[in-house]
Amino acid sequence: MNFFLNLNPLIQVIISGFITGLAFHPLGLGFLVWGSFVPLIHVFNISQLKKNITCGYVFGLSFNLTAFYWIGVNSGADLITVLGSLFAAVFYLASFWAGVGLLFSLISKEDQYISGNIFFPFIIVFIEYIRSFGALGFPWSNLALSQSKYIYFIQFIEVTGTYGVSFVIIGFNMILYNVIQKKISLLKGLSFISFIIIGLSIAGKGRILSLPKSNQDIRVAVVQPNVNPNIKWKNKKEIIAFMDSLHQESIKFKPELIVFPETALPSYLVRDNRTRGILQSTVNSSDIPLLTGTIHTSFENNSKYYYNSSMFIIPQKKYELYSKIHLVPFAEYDLLPSIFHPLTKLNINIDRGNFKSGNNYKVFKYENLLFSNLICYESSIPKISRTFVSKGAEFLIIQANDGWLGSSFGPYQHFELARLRAIENRIPIVRCANTGISGIINFDGSIKTKVNLNEEKIIFESLSSNKNGSFYTKYGDIFAIIISIIILIVISYKCRKYFY
C-alpha cells in the first residue's frame, strides 16, 4: 500500500476513481468502495488547494466514466450524440468531485483541530445532496447504489436515506487511511471497522425480522415483452398484436392487476381510440385493470408538447393518466432548444427534445389497489418515491424501457435503484421493463422474483402492500440537511478566519 501511495497523485486518483466505479457494476465488487477512497484521501492530505481541486476533478472523471459508461451506448441516437452526452455528463459530474477537493482544502488549511479528514464524510454527503437538485440532479451516482445487494447493512436508509450509507463508507475509509498511516493502532482500527460492518448488519437483520407482516396480498402480472425499441414504431400493427397476445396470456393467471412497461405500444393511446378501445374491451371482459405506458400529445400556446405517461385502464370506467414529472435533460427535452436541439426525430416518429413534465403526484385507486407509478429515470429520485408514499400509495410500480441500453450494465444499476427506494419507504415495488430487468421487490429490499435482461416473459406474483411508510417517508432528507448545515457552519468559520 505504501508503494501505491507514493505514486504520482494523478495516477493515484485515476486508479481510485476506476476502482470506485467498478463497485457500481453487477460484478459482486461493491465491497471495493470500503477502501477505494484511501488514495484520494492521501492525495488531499499531501496537496494544496489548486492541486486538490484538479485531483478531485480527475477522480470524478475516472469514477463517472467507469461507472456510467453505458450513457454512451444508447442505441436511440447516433454515435456523435450519445458520445457527446456521455462526455458532457462525465465532465459535469466530475465538477462535484473538484468541489470535494476545494472543501477539503478549505477546511484543513492551517488548523490542526478542524481538518478535512474529520469532516470528509460530511463533505461527501453535502456534495451528494447538492448534486441531487435541479434539472441535472443525479442521485444515481450516490455511493449507496454500490451497496444495494448488501441489504442487511443498508436497512438504516429508512432513516437517513442513501446519504447515511455514503457517510459510513467514507468514515470507514478514513479509519482505514489512519491505520495505514499509523495514526490509529491496527487493533483500534479493526475494532472500529468491525463495529461498523458487523454492528449495522446485525441491526439490519434484526430490523428485517421485526417488520410487520401485511395481511393483504395483491396478485400482479408483469409483462416484459423484450421488444427492440428502435423498430417498435416501424412495425406498429405487429407490435400491437403481439402486446394483445401477451395481454391475453396475462389474464389466464387471474391477477388483480396487469402491468405493461413504459411506452409499451407504438400508439398515442389518448387519441388512438381504436387501439385504446381494444385494451378497454379486454379489460372490461376480464374485469382486470391494466397499467400501460404511453406517449400523448397536447397543443398549448400554439406549440406541440409530448408527455411520457402511464395510463390506468379500469373496467367499465374512463382511463386515468399520470405524466412523468422528472424528465431527463437532452433525452426527453433540451435545456436550451433554440441553441442546442440534437434530439429532433431520432429513430422514432416523435421529437424527443420537446417533452413536457407533468405536475400531479397521482395515486391510482381501484378496489383494494392503492398505488403510484414512477416512469424510468424517476426511480433514481428519492423525493418522488417518498412523495407518492406520503400521499397514500401502498405499493409502487416502476415502468421502464432499458432496451435502449442493450446488454450494458445500465439496466442492472437501474434495477438496483428500485431496491433502495423499497427500503427507504418500506414499500413493495413492482418493476416492469420493456426489457431488463422486471421483478417484484419486497419492502426490505429483497427480490421476490425477477426477469433476466433480454428475456420475454410474464411473471405472476403476489406482493404484500404496506401502509406504514418510514421515518424517511415522513421526514425526507433530514440527515443530509443536518450534515449540510454542519458543513456550512464549519466553512463559514474557516472563511471568517481567512478574511478577518
XYZ file of N, CA, C and O in Angstrom, residues 129-301:
692
model
N -25.768 15.632 -1.710
C -27.057 16.297 -1.528
C -27.206 17.453 -2.517
O -28.251 17.599 -3.171
N -26.173 18.258 -2.666
C -26.209 19.371 -3.617
C -26.400 18.851 -5.038
O -27.142 19.422 -5.842
N -25.750 17.725 -5.352
C -25.824 17.157 -6.697
C -27.214 16.629 -7.042
O -27.535 16.391 -8.207
N -28.060 16.457 -6.050
C -29.394 15.892 -6.301
C -30.391 16.926 -6.798
O -31.485 16.569 -7.239
N -30.044 18.198 -6.756
C -31.013 19.245 -7.068
C -31.014 19.618 -8.550
O -30.022 19.449 -9.255
N -32.161 20.154 -8.980
C -32.256 20.762 -10.297
C -32.486 19.772 -11.422
O -32.566 18.555 -11.234
N -32.583 20.323 -12.608
C -32.844 19.508 -13.796
C -31.731 18.504 -14.049
O -31.970 17.427 -14.608
N -30.509 18.847 -13.663
C -29.368 17.961 -13.882
C -29.040 17.128 -12.645
O -27.958 16.548 -12.550
N -29.952 17.067 -11.694
C -29.737 16.275 -10.492
C -29.470 14.817 -10.830
O -30.129 14.242 -11.704
N -28.515 14.199 -10.113
C -28.117 12.823 -10.444
C -27.834 12.013 -9.184
O -26.692 11.636 -8.901
N -28.878 11.708 -8.388
C -28.675 10.864 -7.200
C -28.253 9.444 -7.554
O -27.851 8.686 -6.672
N -28.380 9.099 -8.836
C -27.980 7.769 -9.315
C -26.555 7.444 -8.863
O -26.237 6.291 -8.575
N -25.676 8.445 -8.811
C -24.268 8.178 -8.508
C -23.953 8.213 -7.020
O -22.773 8.133 -6.640
N -24.966 8.315 -6.152
C -24.710 8.217 -4.720
C -24.084 6.863 -4.388
O -24.460 5.833 -4.971
N -23.174 6.839 -3.445
C -22.411 5.621 -3.146
C -23.284 4.463 -2.697
O -22.893 3.302 -2.810
N -24.483 4.757 -2.210
C -25.370 3.692 -1.738
C -25.698 2.673 -2.823
O -25.938 1.502 -2.522
N -25.704 3.117 -4.074
C -26.043 2.192 -5.163
C -25.061 1.029 -5.229
O -25.429 -0.089 -5.580
N -23.810 1.281 -4.852
C -22.810 0.215 -4.876
C -23.053 -0.832 -3.797
O -22.485 -1.934 -3.848
N -23.916 -0.516 -2.821
C -24.154 -1.408 -1.680
C -25.548 -2.035 -1.697
O -25.978 -2.637 -0.710
N -26.272 -1.905 -2.787
C -27.683 -2.308 -2.824
C -27.898 -3.792 -2.569
O -28.965 -4.194 -2.104
N -26.901 -4.603 -2.868
C -27.047 -6.049 -2.652
C -26.808 -6.451 -1.192
O -27.160 -7.552 -0.791
N -26.208 -5.558 -0.419
C -25.937 -5.857 0.986
C -27.118 -5.365 1.827
O -27.007 -4.406 2.595
N -28.249 -6.043 1.692
C -29.485 -5.479 2.247
C -29.490 -5.464 3.776
O -30.174 -4.624 4.371
N -28.771 -6.353 4.442
C -28.713 -6.277 5.905
C -28.031 -4.980 6.333
O -28.479 -4.294 7.259
N -26.949 -4.640 5.645
C -26.182 -3.458 6.011
C -26.946 -2.154 5.765
O -26.850 -1.219 6.559
N -27.717 -2.061 4.681
C -28.301 -0.769 4.293
C -29.716 -0.536 4.824
O -30.363 0.435 4.417
N -30.192 -1.363 5.745
C -31.555 -1.168 6.238
C -31.767 0.196 6.899
O -32.884 0.720 6.933
N -30.698 0.804 7.405
C -30.856 2.073 8.116
C -31.185 3.246 7.189
O -31.445 4.354 7.655
N -31.207 3.030 5.861
C -31.562 4.140 4.976
C -33.046 4.494 5.099
O -33.476 5.512 4.560
N -33.815 3.680 5.831
C -35.198 4.068 6.123
C -35.231 5.277 7.062
O -36.273 5.909 7.230
N -34.088 5.614 7.634
C -33.961 6.804 8.497
C -33.136 7.888 7.809
O -33.559 9.037 7.708
N -31.972 7.526 7.320
C -31.024 8.522 6.801
C -31.151 8.758 5.302
O -30.556 9.716 4.786
N -31.891 7.914 4.593
C -31.814 7.956 3.146
C -30.462 7.415 2.703
O -29.639 6.968 3.511
N -30.195 7.460 1.413
C -28.952 6.885 0.894
C -27.716 7.615 1.405
O -26.613 7.064 1.398
N -27.879 8.849 1.873
C -26.736 9.630 2.327
C -26.071 9.010 3.548
O -24.862 9.198 3.772
N -26.829 8.282 4.339
C -26.249 7.623 5.502
C -25.224 6.580 5.100
O -24.200 6.405 5.773
N -25.475 5.885 3.993
C -24.532 4.879 3.509
C -23.224 5.543 3.094
O -22.135 5.059 3.408
N -23.327 6.653 2.401
C -22.129 7.382 1.974
C -21.317 7.835 3.181
O -20.079 7.739 3.190
N -21.998 8.317 4.202
C -21.326 8.787 5.418
C -20.533 7.651 6.065
O -19.369 7.830 6.441
N -21.154 6.484 6.161
C -20.488 5.343 6.795
C -19.319 4.856 5.951
O -18.230 4.570 6.475
N -19.494 4.765 4.655
C -18.426 4.288 3.766
C -17.206 5.197 3.837
O -16.062 4.723 3.967
N -17.428 6.498 3.762
C -16.294 7.426 3.803
C -15.650 7.422 5.180
O -14.412 7.500 5.309
N -16.466 7.297 6.228
C -15.908 7.184 7.567
C -15.025 5.958 7.700
O -13.947 5.996 8.316
N -15.455 4.864 7.116
C -14.688 3.624 7.105
C -13.343 3.845 6.407
O -12.285 3.416 6.898
N -13.372 4.519 5.246
C -12.141 4.805 4.511
C -11.192 5.676 5.318
O -9.968 5.507 5.270
N -11.754 6.625 6.081
C -10.922 7.486 6.916
C -10.214 6.674 7.995
O -9.024 6.883 8.280
N -10.938 5.753 8.604
C -10.323 4.895 9.630
C -9.214 4.054 9.012
O -8.111 3.949 9.558
N -9.489 3.469 7.848
C -8.502 2.633 7.170
C -7.251 3.433 6.813
O -6.118 2.963 6.994
N -7.457 4.662 6.342
C -6.314 5.516 5.989
C -5.465 5.823 7.225
O -4.222 5.782 7.165
N -6.098 6.099 8.332
C -5.360 6.410 9.559
C -4.637 5.192 10.117
O -3.578 5.330 10.738
N -5.181 4.007 9.894
C -4.476 2.780 10.275
C -3.221 2.617 9.427
O -2.135 2.308 9.937
N -3.366 2.830 8.101
C -2.214 2.709 7.195
C -1.139 3.718 7.537
O 0.067 3.415 7.494
N -1.561 4.923 7.912
C -0.619 5.978 8.278
C -0.129 5.846 9.723
O 0.643 6.681 10.199
N -0.603 4.808 10.411
C -0.224 4.507 11.789
C -0.589 5.624 12.763
O 0.078 5.818 13.792
N -1.643 6.332 12.429
C -2.175 7.337 13.341
C -3.184 6.702 14.296
O -3.533 7.285 15.328
N -3.670 5.527 13.920
C -4.544 4.706 14.761
C -3.943 3.314 14.794
O -3.505 2.800 13.752
N -3.957 2.681 15.936
C -3.394 1.330 16.032
C -4.241 0.352 15.228
O -5.439 0.562 15.021
N -3.611 -0.712 14.789
C -4.311 -1.720 13.993
C -5.484 -2.314 14.773
O -6.579 -2.509 14.226
N -5.271 -2.583 16.066
C -6.320 -3.168 16.894
C -7.511 -2.232 17.014
O -8.662 -2.640 16.867
N -7.223 -0.954 17.289
C -8.309 0.017 17.424
C -9.040 0.199 16.098
O -10.269 0.289 16.049
N -8.270 0.221 15.007
C -8.878 0.376 13.687
C -9.786 -0.788 13.341
O -10.912 -0.598 12.859
N -9.301 -2.014 13.606
C -10.119 -3.200 13.336
C -11.377 -3.213 14.199
O -12.440 -3.669 13.761
N -11.270 -2.724 15.413
C -12.437 -2.665 16.303
C -13.496 -1.728 15.741
O -14.683 -2.053 15.702
N -13.047 -0.545 15.284
C -13.979 0.407 14.673
C -14.643 -0.196 13.442
O -15.852 -0.116 13.255
N -13.807 -0.805 12.577
C -14.293 -1.378 11.324
C -15.295 -2.491 11.596
O -16.348 -2.582 10.962
N -14.978 -3.367 12.551
C -15.888 -4.468 12.887
C -17.212 -3.940 13.417
O -18.286 -4.461 13.085
N -17.115 -2.899 14.239
C -18.330 -2.315 14.797
C -19.222 -1.757 13.685
O -20.444 -1.944 13.702
N -18.620 -1.104 12.718
C -19.390 -0.501 11.636
C -20.093 -1.562 10.802
O -21.316 -1.533 10.622
N -19.317 -2.528 10.292
C -19.887 -3.512 9.366
C -20.777 -4.517 10.093
O -21.939 -4.710 9.731
N -20.221 -5.156 11.108
C -20.968 -6.215 11.793
C -22.146 -5.630 12.577
O -23.261 -6.164 12.533
N -21.913 -4.517 13.256
C -22.975 -3.908 14.049
C -24.174 -3.498 13.216
O -25.317 -3.829 13.544
N -23.913 -2.778 12.132
C -25.025 -2.337 11.283
C -25.711 -3.507 10.593
O -26.927 -3.491 10.394
N -24.951 -4.532 10.222
C -25.545 -5.691 9.554
C -26.444 -6.483 10.500
O -27.530 -6.931 10.121
N -25.991 -6.661 11.739
C -26.819 -7.359 12.727
C -28.091 -6.558 13.014
O -29.192 -7.108 13.068
N -27.926 -5.246 13.182
C -29.096 -4.393 13.413
C -30.046 -4.441 12.233
O -31.270 -4.459 12.403
N -29.486 -4.478 11.013
C -30.318 -4.539 9.823
C -31.098 -5.833 9.728
O -32.289 -5.829 9.384
N -30.453 -6.944 10.040
C -31.161 -8.226 10.007
C -32.261 -8.256 11.057
O -33.377 -8.738 10.812
N -31.951 -7.709 12.232
C -32.980 -7.644 13.272
C -34.145 -6.772 12.851
O -35.310 -7.100 13.128
N -33.850 -5.677 12.146
C -34.919 -4.795 11.677
C -35.808 -5.508 10.668
O -37.042 -5.371 10.711
N -35.213 -6.292 9.781
C -36.000 -7.034 8.797
C -36.940 -8.009 9.499
O -38.119 -8.129 9.152
N -36.426 -8.709 10.514
C -37.248 -9.686 11.237
C -38.379 -9.016 12.016
O -39.415 -9.639 12.267
N -38.177 -7.734 12.356
C -39.194 -7.033 13.146
C -40.252 -6.335 12.298
O -41.234 -5.823 12.846
N -40.048 -6.306 10.987
C -41.003 -5.601 10.127
C -42.377 -6.266 10.203
O -42.479 -7.499 10.166
N -43.434 -5.485 10.300
C -44.779 -6.058 10.375
C -45.156 -6.763 9.088
O -44.777 -6.346 7.996
N -45.897 -7.843 9.218
C -46.355 -8.590 8.060
C -47.706 -8.038 7.597
O -48.572 -7.715 8.386
N -47.848 -7.927 6.287
C -49.091 -7.411 5.730
C -50.156 -8.503 5.696
O -49.861 -9.677 5.456
N -51.371 -8.098 5.953
C -52.494 -9.038 5.878
C -53.098 -9.097 4.484
O -54.002 -9.887 4.227
N -52.583 -8.244 3.581
C -53.173 -8.156 2.252
C -52.133 -8.456 1.183
O -51.110 -7.786 1.090
N -52.377 -9.484 0.398
C -51.518 -9.823 -0.729
C -52.230 -9.467 -2.021
O -53.414 -9.772 -2.200
N -51.496 -8.812 -2.924
C -52.056 -8.388 -4.202
C -51.376 -9.177 -5.312
O -50.145 -9.220 -5.403
N -52.168 -9.786 -6.156
C -51.654 -10.610 -7.250
C -51.441 -9.737 -8.486
O -52.366 -9.083 -8.960
N -50.223 -9.770 -9.001
C -49.856 -8.910 -10.118
C -49.211 -9.727 -11.234
O -48.412 -10.632 -10.972
N -49.598 -9.411 -12.482
C -48.932 -9.987 -13.655
C -48.107 -8.892 -14.310
O -48.623 -7.823 -14.648
N -46.815 -9.148 -14.464
C -45.885 -8.165 -15.022
C -45.388 -8.675 -16.376
O -44.854 -9.790 -16.464
N -45.565 -7.851 -17.402
C -45.235 -8.253 -18.764
C -43.935 -7.598 -19.208
O -43.825 -6.372 -19.261
N -42.933 -8.421 -19.516
C -41.699 -7.925 -20.122
C -41.660 -8.438 -21.564
O -41.298 -9.576 -21.814
N -42.001 -7.597 -22.548
C -42.133 -8.074 -23.929
C -40.824 -8.230 -24.682
O -40.771 -8.941 -25.684
N -39.753 -7.527 -24.224
C -38.450 -7.609 -24.872
C -38.522 -7.210 -26.349
O -38.085 -7.939 -27.243
N -39.078 -6.029 -26.598
C -39.199 -5.503 -27.956
C -38.070 -4.512 -28.224
O -37.776 -3.650 -27.384
N -37.444 -4.615 -29.371
C -36.397 -3.671 -29.758
C -37.027 -2.292 -29.952
O -37.836 -2.096 -30.853
N -36.683 -1.309 -29.124
C -37.339 -0.001 -29.223
C -37.033 0.741 -30.513
O -37.772 1.642 -30.905
N -35.972 0.343 -31.200
C -35.608 1.017 -32.442
C -36.528 0.645 -33.607
O -36.573 1.358 -34.608
N -37.225 -0.484 -33.493
C -38.093 -0.923 -34.592
C -39.573 -0.891 -34.215
O -40.429 -1.170 -35.047
N -39.865 -0.544 -32.954
C -41.247 -0.607 -32.471
C -42.190 0.221 -33.325
O -43.259 -0.246 -33.726
N -41.816 1.467 -33.613
C -42.716 2.365 -34.331
C -42.757 2.074 -35.828
O -43.606 2.602 -36.544
N -41.863 1.244 -36.310
C -41.860 0.858 -37.725
C -42.728 -0.369 -37.981
O -42.998 -0.712 -39.130
N -43.101 -1.045 -36.914
C -43.906 -2.275 -37.039
C -45.112 -2.192 -36.108
O -45.336 -3.070 -35.269
N -45.882 -1.126 -36.243
C -46.952 -0.834 -35.299
C -47.977 -1.961 -35.199
O -48.318 -2.413 -34.113
N -48.487 -2.436 -36.336
C -49.539 -3.459 -36.303
C -49.051 -4.734 -35.633
O -49.769 -5.340 -34.823
N -47.831 -5.141 -35.985
C -47.287 -6.379 -35.412
C -47.080 -6.248 -33.903
O -47.390 -7.179 -33.138
N -46.564 -5.112 -33.467
C -46.299 -4.916 -32.041
C -47.599 -4.839 -31.249
O -47.711 -5.419 -30.154
N -48.582 -4.137 -31.776
C -49.880 -4.041 -31.085
C -50.513 -5.419 -30.950
O -51.056 -5.782 -29.895
N -50.434 -6.230 -32.029
C -50.976 -7.588 -31.978
C -50.198 -8.447 -30.979
O -50.783 -9.256 -30.238
N -48.891 -8.265 -30.947
C -48.043 -9.015 -30.016
C -48.388 -8.671 -28.575
O -48.531 -9.565 -27.718
N -48.537 -7.380 -28.277
C -48.882 -6.971 -26.924
C -50.271 -7.463 -26.536
O -50.521 -7.809 -25.374
N -51.175 -7.519 -27.496
C -52.511 -8.050 -27.213
C -52.435 -9.528 -26.833
O -53.133 -9.979 -25.914
N -51.560 -10.258 -27.505
C -51.410 -11.685 -27.173
C -50.831 -11.860 -25.772
O -51.247 -12.763 -25.021
N -49.889 -10.986 -25.399
C -49.343 -11.051 -24.043
C -50.387 -10.642 -23.003
O -50.404 -11.179 -21.886
N -51.245 -9.704 -23.391
C -52.341 -9.299 -22.509
C -53.258 -10.493 -22.229
O -53.647 -10.757 -21.077
N -53.591 -11.211 -23.282
C -54.470 -12.372 -23.135
C -53.820 -13.469 -22.284
O -54.490 -14.112 -21.463
N -52.512 -13.661 -22.461
C -51.798 -14.652 -21.661
C -51.778 -14.253 -20.187
O -51.922 -15.100 -19.298
N -51.624 -12.964 -19.934
C -51.577 -12.476 -18.558
C -52.899 -12.719 -17.838
O -52.920 -13.024 -16.629
N -53.985 -12.567 -18.549
C -55.316 -12.741 -17.955
C -55.492 -14.151 -17.408
O -56.181 -14.360 -16.391
N -54.856 -15.129 -18.040
C -55.010 -16.527 -17.625
C -54.516 -16.764 -16.201
O -54.940 -17.712 -15.538
N -53.627 -15.900 -15.717
C -53.124 -16.032 -14.347
C -54.137 -15.519 -13.317
O -53.955 -15.723 -12.119
N -55.152 -14.813 -13.794
C -56.192 -14.219 -12.944
C -55.597 -13.280 -11.880
O -55.866 -13.426 -10.671
N -54.804 -12.323 -12.301
C -54.230 -11.359 -11.341
C -55.250 -10.285 -10.995
O -56.324 -10.199 -11.600
N -54.897 -9.459 -10.046
C -55.721 -8.293 -9.720
C -55.280 -7.058 -10.497
O -55.995 -6.051 -10.534
N -54.103 -7.126 -11.096
C -53.570 -6.011 -11.878
C -52.573 -6.556 -12.893
O -51.760 -7.427 -12.580
N -52.646 -6.029 -14.119
C -51.674 -6.353 -15.163
C -50.871 -5.097 -15.464
O -51.419 -3.998 -15.568
N -49.557 -5.264 -15.605
C -48.678 -4.116 -15.827
C -47.890 -4.304 -17.119
O -47.228 -5.330 -17.308
N -47.988 -3.298 -18.009
C -47.157 -3.199 -19.200
C -46.044 -2.180 -18.928
O -46.191 -1.312 -18.067
N -44.944 -2.227 -19.690
C -43.832 -1.296 -19.444
C -44.063 0.098 -20.027
O -45.123 0.398 -20.593
N -43.060 0.933 -19.885
C -43.065 2.288 -20.438
C -43.275 2.241 -21.951
O -42.675 1.418 -22.653
N -44.138 3.144 -22.457
C -44.480 3.215 -23.896
C -44.561 1.823 -24.508
O -43.886 1.508 -25.495
N -45.407 0.991 -23.915
C -45.480 -0.415 -24.309
C -45.944 -0.605 -25.750
O -45.491 -1.523 -26.439
N -46.846 0.255 -26.204
C -47.388 0.124 -27.555
C -47.001 1.336 -28.400
O -46.958 2.464 -27.895
N -46.739 1.144 -29.683
C -46.439 2.269 -30.576
C -47.718 3.007 -30.947
O -48.188 2.960 -32.100
N -48.279 3.669 -29.966
C -49.580 4.311 -30.159
C -49.738 5.459 -29.168
O -49.267 5.373 -28.030
N -50.384 6.529 -29.625
C -50.784 7.612 -28.729
C -52.166 7.241 -28.194
O -53.185 7.589 -28.781
N -52.196 6.534 -27.083
C -53.438 5.906 -26.644
C -54.545 6.905 -26.311
O -55.722 6.571 -26.415
N -54.176 8.114 -25.916
C -55.209 9.097 -25.595
C -56.055 9.425 -26.819
O -57.276 9.539 -26.743
N -55.409 9.555 -27.963
C -56.134 9.921 -29.181
C -56.405 8.738 -30.110
O -57.212 8.829 -31.025
N -55.704 7.619 -29.878
C -55.906 6.429 -30.710
C -57.061 5.616 -30.141
O -56.876 4.654 -29.394
N -58.268 6.003 -30.511
C -59.464 5.375 -29.947
C -59.547 3.888 -30.275
O -60.039 3.090 -29.468
N -59.056 3.516 -31.441
C -59.164 2.118 -31.860
C -58.312 1.207 -30.965
O -58.817 0.216 -30.417
N -57.021 1.551 -30.820
C -56.139 0.707 -30.000
C -56.546 0.752 -28.537
O -56.576 -0.281 -27.857
N -56.885 1.944 -28.057
C -57.332 2.041 -26.662
C -58.625 1.259 -26.460
O -58.832 0.640 -25.406
N -59.489 1.258 -27.479
C -60.740 0.510 -27.382
C -60.500 -0.989 -27.249
O -61.229 -1.687 -26.535
N -59.472 -1.482 -27.940
C -59.128 -2.912 -27.832
C -58.698 -3.235 -26.403
O -59.128 -4.240 -25.812
N -57.843 -2.377 -25.858
C -57.381 -2.586 -24.484
C -58.540 -2.500 -23.498
O -58.667 -3.338 -22.591
N -59.396 -1.491 -23.673
C -60.524 -1.301 -22.768
C -61.486 -2.485 -22.830
O -61.994 -2.944 -21.799
N -61.708 -2.988 -24.034
C -62.608 -4.139 -24.198
C -62.062 -5.363 -23.470
O -62.813 -6.096 -22.801
N -60.761 -5.587 -23.590
C -60.137 -6.723 -22.898
C -60.206 -6.549 -21.389
O -60.477 -7.505 -20.651
N -59.958 -5.329 -20.932
C -60.044 -5.033 -19.504
C -61.474 -5.240 -18.997
O -61.686 -5.825 -17.923
N -62.458 -4.799 -19.755
C -63.864 -4.956 -19.352
C -64.265 -6.419 -19.270
O -64.928 -6.853 -18.316
N -63.884 -7.187 -20.280
C -64.305 -8.597 -20.321
C -63.603 -9.432 -19.263
O -64.173 -10.409 -18.741
N -62.359 -9.064 -18.930
C -61.608 -9.831 -17.930
C -61.837 -9.319 -16.514
O -61.552 -10.019 -15.546
N -62.331 -8.093 -16.410
C -62.525 -7.411 -15.126
C -61.196 -7.253 -14.374
O -61.159 -7.280 -13.143
N -60.115 -7.083 -15.152
C -58.777 -6.898 -14.568
C -58.192 -5.597 -15.110
O -58.030 -5.443 -16.324
N -57.873 -4.629 -14.251
C -57.318 -3.355 -14.728
C -55.915 -3.525 -15.306
O -55.195 -4.478 -14.975
N -55.547 -2.585 -16.163
C -54.249 -2.607 -16.838
C -53.559 -1.264 -16.669
O -54.168 -0.208 -16.870
N -52.281 -1.291 -16.293
C -51.454 -0.082 -16.302
C -50.467 -0.214 -17.445
O -49.685 -1.166 -17.489
N -50.497 0.721 -18.371
C -49.589 0.669 -19.515
C -48.963 2.032 -19.751
O -49.582 3.068 -19.500
N -47.735 2.033 -20.227
C -47.081 3.283 -20.572
C -47.536 3.767 -21.935
O -47.857 2.967 -22.818
N -47.579 5.078 -22.108
C -47.976 5.653 -23.399
C -47.419 7.057 -23.543
O -47.112 7.721 -22.549
N -47.292 7.472 -24.764
C -46.963 8.865 -25.062
C -48.248 9.538 -25.522
O -49.061 8.931 -26.218
N -48.462 10.770 -25.110
C -49.584 11.512 -25.668
C -49.184 12.953 -25.907
O -48.160 13.432 -25.391
N -49.938 13.619 -26.740
C -49.588 14.972 -27.172
C -50.614 15.976 -26.700
O -51.755 15.648 -26.391
N -50.160 17.235 -26.649
C -51.044 18.327 -26.260
C -50.576 19.601 -26.962
O -49.370 19.843 -27.074
N -51.529 20.386 -27.456
C -51.207 21.674 -28.057
C -51.475 22.772 -27.035
O -52.593 22.932 -26.562
N -50.412 23.486 -26.695
C -50.522 24.549 -25.703
C -49.775 25.777 -26.214
O -48.604 25.688 -26.574
N -50.484 26.909 -26.250
C -49.887 28.171 -26.723
C -49.266 28.011 -28.112
O -48.139 28.434 -28.379
